[in-house]
XYZ file of C-alpha atoms in Angstrom:
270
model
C 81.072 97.872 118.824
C 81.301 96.010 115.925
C 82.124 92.404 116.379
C 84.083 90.986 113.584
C 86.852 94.006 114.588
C 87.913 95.707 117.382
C 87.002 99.433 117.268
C 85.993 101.546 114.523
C 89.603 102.895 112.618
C 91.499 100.784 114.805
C 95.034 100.576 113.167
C 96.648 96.798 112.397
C 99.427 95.675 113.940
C 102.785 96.825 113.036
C 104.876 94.138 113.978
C 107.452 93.880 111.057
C 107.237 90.376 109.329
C 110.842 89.763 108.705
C 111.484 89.386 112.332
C 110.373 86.796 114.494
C 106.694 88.151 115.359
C 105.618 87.316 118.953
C 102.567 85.511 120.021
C 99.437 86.657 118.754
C 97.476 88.268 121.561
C 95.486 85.761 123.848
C 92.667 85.998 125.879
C 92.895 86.303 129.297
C 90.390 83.182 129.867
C 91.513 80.055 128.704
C 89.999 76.385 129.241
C 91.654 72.663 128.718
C 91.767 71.613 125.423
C 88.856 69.594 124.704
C 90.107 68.535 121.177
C 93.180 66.999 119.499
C 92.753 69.809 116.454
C 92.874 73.922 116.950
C 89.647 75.285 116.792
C 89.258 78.293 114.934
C 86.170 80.855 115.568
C 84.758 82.539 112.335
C 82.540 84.086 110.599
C 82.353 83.581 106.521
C 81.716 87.335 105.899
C 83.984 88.652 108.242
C 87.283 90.353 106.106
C 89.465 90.162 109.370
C 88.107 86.735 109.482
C 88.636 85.650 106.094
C 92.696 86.187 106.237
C 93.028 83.526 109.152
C 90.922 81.109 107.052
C 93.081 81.609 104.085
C 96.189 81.163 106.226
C 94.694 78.012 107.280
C 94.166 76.468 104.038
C 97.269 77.742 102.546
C 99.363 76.158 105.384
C 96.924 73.277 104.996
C 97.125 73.109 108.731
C 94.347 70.627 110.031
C 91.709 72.281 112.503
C 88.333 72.085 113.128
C 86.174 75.373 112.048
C 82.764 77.293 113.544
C 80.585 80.016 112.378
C 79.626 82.600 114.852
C 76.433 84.273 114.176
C 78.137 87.448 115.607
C 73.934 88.703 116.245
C 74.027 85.966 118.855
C 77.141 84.723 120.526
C 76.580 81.093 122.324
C 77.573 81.009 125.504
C 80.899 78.305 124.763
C 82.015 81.075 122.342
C 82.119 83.469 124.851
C 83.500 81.173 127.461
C 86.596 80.684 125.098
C 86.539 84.346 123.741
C 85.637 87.195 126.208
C 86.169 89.914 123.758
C 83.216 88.243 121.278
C 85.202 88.989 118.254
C 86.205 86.853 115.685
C 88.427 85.397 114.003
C 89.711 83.445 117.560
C 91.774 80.299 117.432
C 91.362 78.065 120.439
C 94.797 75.919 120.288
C 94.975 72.157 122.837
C 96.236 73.509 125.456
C 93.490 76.362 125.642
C 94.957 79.210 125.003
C 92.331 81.899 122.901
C 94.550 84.134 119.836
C 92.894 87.035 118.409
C 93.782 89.616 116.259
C 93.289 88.664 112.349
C 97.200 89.788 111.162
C 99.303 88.496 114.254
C 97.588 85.105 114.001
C 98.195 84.975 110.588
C 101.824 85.691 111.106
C 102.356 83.263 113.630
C 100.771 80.857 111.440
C 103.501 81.445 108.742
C 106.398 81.043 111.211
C 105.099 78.802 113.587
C 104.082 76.064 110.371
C 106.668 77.603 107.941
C 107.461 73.678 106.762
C 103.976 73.435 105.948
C 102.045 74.099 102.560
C 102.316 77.865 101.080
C 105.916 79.228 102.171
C 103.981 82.769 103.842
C 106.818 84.512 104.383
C 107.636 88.340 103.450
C 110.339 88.844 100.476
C 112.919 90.959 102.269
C 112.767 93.214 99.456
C 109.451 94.452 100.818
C 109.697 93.114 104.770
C 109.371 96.598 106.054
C 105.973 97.880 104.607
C 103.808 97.072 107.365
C 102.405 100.034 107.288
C 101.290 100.527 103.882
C 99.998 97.319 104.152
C 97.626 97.886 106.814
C 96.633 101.748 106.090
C 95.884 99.742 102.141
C 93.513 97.565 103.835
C 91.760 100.199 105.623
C 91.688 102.421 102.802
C 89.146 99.994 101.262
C 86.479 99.923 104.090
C 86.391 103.694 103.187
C 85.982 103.559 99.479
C 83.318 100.904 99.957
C 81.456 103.409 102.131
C 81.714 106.202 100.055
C 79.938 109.421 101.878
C 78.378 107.247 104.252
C 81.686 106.789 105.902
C 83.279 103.583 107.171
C 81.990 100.124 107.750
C 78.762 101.838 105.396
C 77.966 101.107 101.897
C 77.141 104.000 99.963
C 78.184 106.514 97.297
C 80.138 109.599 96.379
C 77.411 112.478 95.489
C 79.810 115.038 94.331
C 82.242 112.885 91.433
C 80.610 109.508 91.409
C 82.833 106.796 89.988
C 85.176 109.318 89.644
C 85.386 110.547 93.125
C 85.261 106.274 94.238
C 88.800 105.786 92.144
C 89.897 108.901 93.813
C 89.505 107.576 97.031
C 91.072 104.328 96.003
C 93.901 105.578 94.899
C 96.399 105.841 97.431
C 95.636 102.015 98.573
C 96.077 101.110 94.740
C 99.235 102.836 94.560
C 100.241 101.040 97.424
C 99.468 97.414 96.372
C 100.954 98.249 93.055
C 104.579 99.293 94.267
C 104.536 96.558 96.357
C 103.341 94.369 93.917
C 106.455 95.651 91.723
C 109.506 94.316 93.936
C 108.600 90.591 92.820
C 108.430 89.380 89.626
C 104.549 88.257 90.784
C 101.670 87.604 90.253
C 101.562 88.142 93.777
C 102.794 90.438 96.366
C 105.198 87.316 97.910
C 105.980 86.786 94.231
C 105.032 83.391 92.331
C 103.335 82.147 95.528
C 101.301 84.726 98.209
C 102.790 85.563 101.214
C 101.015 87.179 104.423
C 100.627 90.639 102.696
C 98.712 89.339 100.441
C 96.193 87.580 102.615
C 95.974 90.316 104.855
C 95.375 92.800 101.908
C 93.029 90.460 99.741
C 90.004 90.311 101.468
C 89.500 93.931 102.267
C 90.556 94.625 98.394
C 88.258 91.734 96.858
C 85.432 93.646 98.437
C 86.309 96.806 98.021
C 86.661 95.797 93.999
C 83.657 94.492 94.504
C 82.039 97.682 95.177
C 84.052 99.850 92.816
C 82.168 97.945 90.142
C 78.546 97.351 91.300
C 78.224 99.935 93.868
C 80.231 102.892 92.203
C 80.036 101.975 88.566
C 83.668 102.278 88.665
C 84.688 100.053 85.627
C 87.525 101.650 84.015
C 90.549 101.267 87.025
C 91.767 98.144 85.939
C 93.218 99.739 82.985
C 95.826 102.083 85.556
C 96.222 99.588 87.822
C 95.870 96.378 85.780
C 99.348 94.721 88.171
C 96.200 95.257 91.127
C 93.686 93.517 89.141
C 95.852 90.898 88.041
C 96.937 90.002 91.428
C 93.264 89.898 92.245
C 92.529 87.318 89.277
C 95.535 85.070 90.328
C 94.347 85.099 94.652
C 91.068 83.978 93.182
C 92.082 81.473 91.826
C 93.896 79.764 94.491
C 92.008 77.000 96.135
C 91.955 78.546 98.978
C 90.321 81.987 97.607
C 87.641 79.988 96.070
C 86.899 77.632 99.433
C 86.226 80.828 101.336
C 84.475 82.723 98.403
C 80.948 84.554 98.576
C 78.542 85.122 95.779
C 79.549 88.142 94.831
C 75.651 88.930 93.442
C 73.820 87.908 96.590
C 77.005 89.636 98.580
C 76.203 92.885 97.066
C 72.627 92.822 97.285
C 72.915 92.922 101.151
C 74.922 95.320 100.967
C 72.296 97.262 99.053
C 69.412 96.249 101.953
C 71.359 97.071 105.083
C 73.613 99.866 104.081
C 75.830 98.536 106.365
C 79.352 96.615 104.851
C 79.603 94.716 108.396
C 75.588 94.132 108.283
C 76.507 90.699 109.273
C 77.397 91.936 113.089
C 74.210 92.625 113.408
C 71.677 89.582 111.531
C 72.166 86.346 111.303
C 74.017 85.717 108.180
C 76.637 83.596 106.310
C 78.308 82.834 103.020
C 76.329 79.936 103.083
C 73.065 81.673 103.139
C 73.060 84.372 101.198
C-alpha cells in the first residue's frame, strides 16, 4: 500500500462543494493537543499532500508543518495517524483529519474570512466528479504502459498516444476552466478545484514534456496551460515547488511516480 494515498484507483470524494461539506474524516486515535498551532503531517512530494499545503498558504492559516519520510514512519506519527498516510492535520484538541480533498474543503469553509476566498463558483459547484476522475487521469498518463503510480512510456504512438491519454482530463479542465472569465478555474483567484487538480496536472505536464516528448498540446489546450502558468505563479505554488530537473530524474531511476513511499526523499533533497 502506498502511503501518500489510500489504495491504488481509489476514487476522491464526491462531496459537492457548494454545500456545507462535513468534517473531513478523522482518525479513530486522537491525543491532547500538545500545541497552540494545527499540526499538519506531509510529505513535499506527495500530490495528495501538496493540495493541503497549498490550502494552507492560500488561507494563510498559521500551523506548524513536518515531513514524513513515508520509508520510515516515527513512532509519534503513527501515534497521531494510524492509517500512516499523509497529508494528516493534527488540530488542539487532537483530533487526526485525513483525506487530501475533504480537508481542503473544510479548510475553505471552516477559514472562509481568511486569505484566498476557496470557494466553488456556482456556475461549476456540481463537477465533483470531473474534477476528481481529471486528477486521476494524470497518474495514468504519467505512467504510460507501465500503468499507474509508474513512470514510463507509450510503445505503440509515443507522444502521440501520451496526448491521447490526456485528453479527456484536458477536456475536462478546459470546460471548466471556461465558466469563469479566469485565469483560474475559481476565476481571477483559485478556488478548491484548482488546488485539488493542480498538483496531479503540474506533474503530469511535467511528464508530457520530458518523459513523453509531448511538446505540441499547449497549442489545443493553451486555457490548460495558461491556468498552469498563472497557479505557478502564486506564492503559494512556488513555496511548495520541486525542481522540476532533479524531480524528473528520479522519476527516470525508480520508475516509480510515488518512488518517494518507498526511499527517503524530499523536495528539499533532490
Amino acid at each position: 500500500l502506498a502511503a501518500c494515498h489510500p489504495t491504488r484507483g481509489a476514487r476522491f470524494s464526491n462531496t459537492h462543494v457548494h454545500m456545507a461539506p462535513p468534517p473531513p474524516r478523522a482518525c479513530t486515535k486522537t491525543r491532547a493537543a500538545s500545541s497552540a498551532k494545527t499540526l499538519l503531517y506531509t510529505h513535499t512530494l506527495c500530490p495528495y499532500a501538496h493540495r493541503v499545503e497549498l490550502a494552507f498558504r492560500e488561507k494563510q492559516i498559521v500551523h506548524q508543518l513536518k515531513h514524513v519520510d513515508l520509508s520510515n514512519k516515527d513512532a509519534q506519527f503513527l501515534a497521531d495517524n494510524p492509517r500512516g498516510l499523509v497529508p494528516a492535520v493534527m488540530l488542539e484538541d487532537g483530533t487526526c483529519l485525513v483525506e487530501s480533498v475533504d480537508i481542503v474543503k473544510w479548510l475553505a469553509t471552516e477559514f472562509s474570512e481568511s486569505g484566498t476566498n476557496l470557494t466553488v463558483p456556482e456556475s461549476i459547484a456540481d463537477a465533483d466528479a470531473r474534477v476528481e476522475r481529471a486528477a486521476y487521469r494524470a497518474v495514468s498518463v504519467i505512467g504510460g504502459d507501465k500503468g499507474a503510480w509508474s513512470v514510463g512510456t507509450f510503445r505503440r504512438g509515443g507522444a502521440d498516444a501520451a496526448v491521447q491519454a490526456a485528453a479527456p482530463a484536458l477536456d475536462d479542465i478546459r470546460d471548466l476552466l471556461a465558466y469563469e472569465p479566469g485565469p483560474y478555474i475559481g476565476g481571477e483567484s483559485p478556488c478548491v478545484y484548482d488546488l485539488i487538480l493542480y498538483p496531479f496536472w503540474t506533474r503530469a505536464a511535467l511528464a508530457l514534456h520530458e518523459i513523453h516528448g509531448a511538446k505540441s498540446w499547449k497549442s489545443k489546450w493553451s486555457s490548460v496551460a495558461a491556468w498552469l502558468d498563472a497557479m505557478d505563479e502564486r506564492p503559494s505554488a512556488m513555496a511548495t515547488a520541486t525542481n522540476s530537473q532533479r524531480l524528473v530524474a528520479a522519476w527516470r531511476r525508480t520508475g516509480r511516480f510515488d518512488f518517494f513511499d518507498y526511499e527517503t526523499a524530499s523536495r528539499e533533497s533532490l
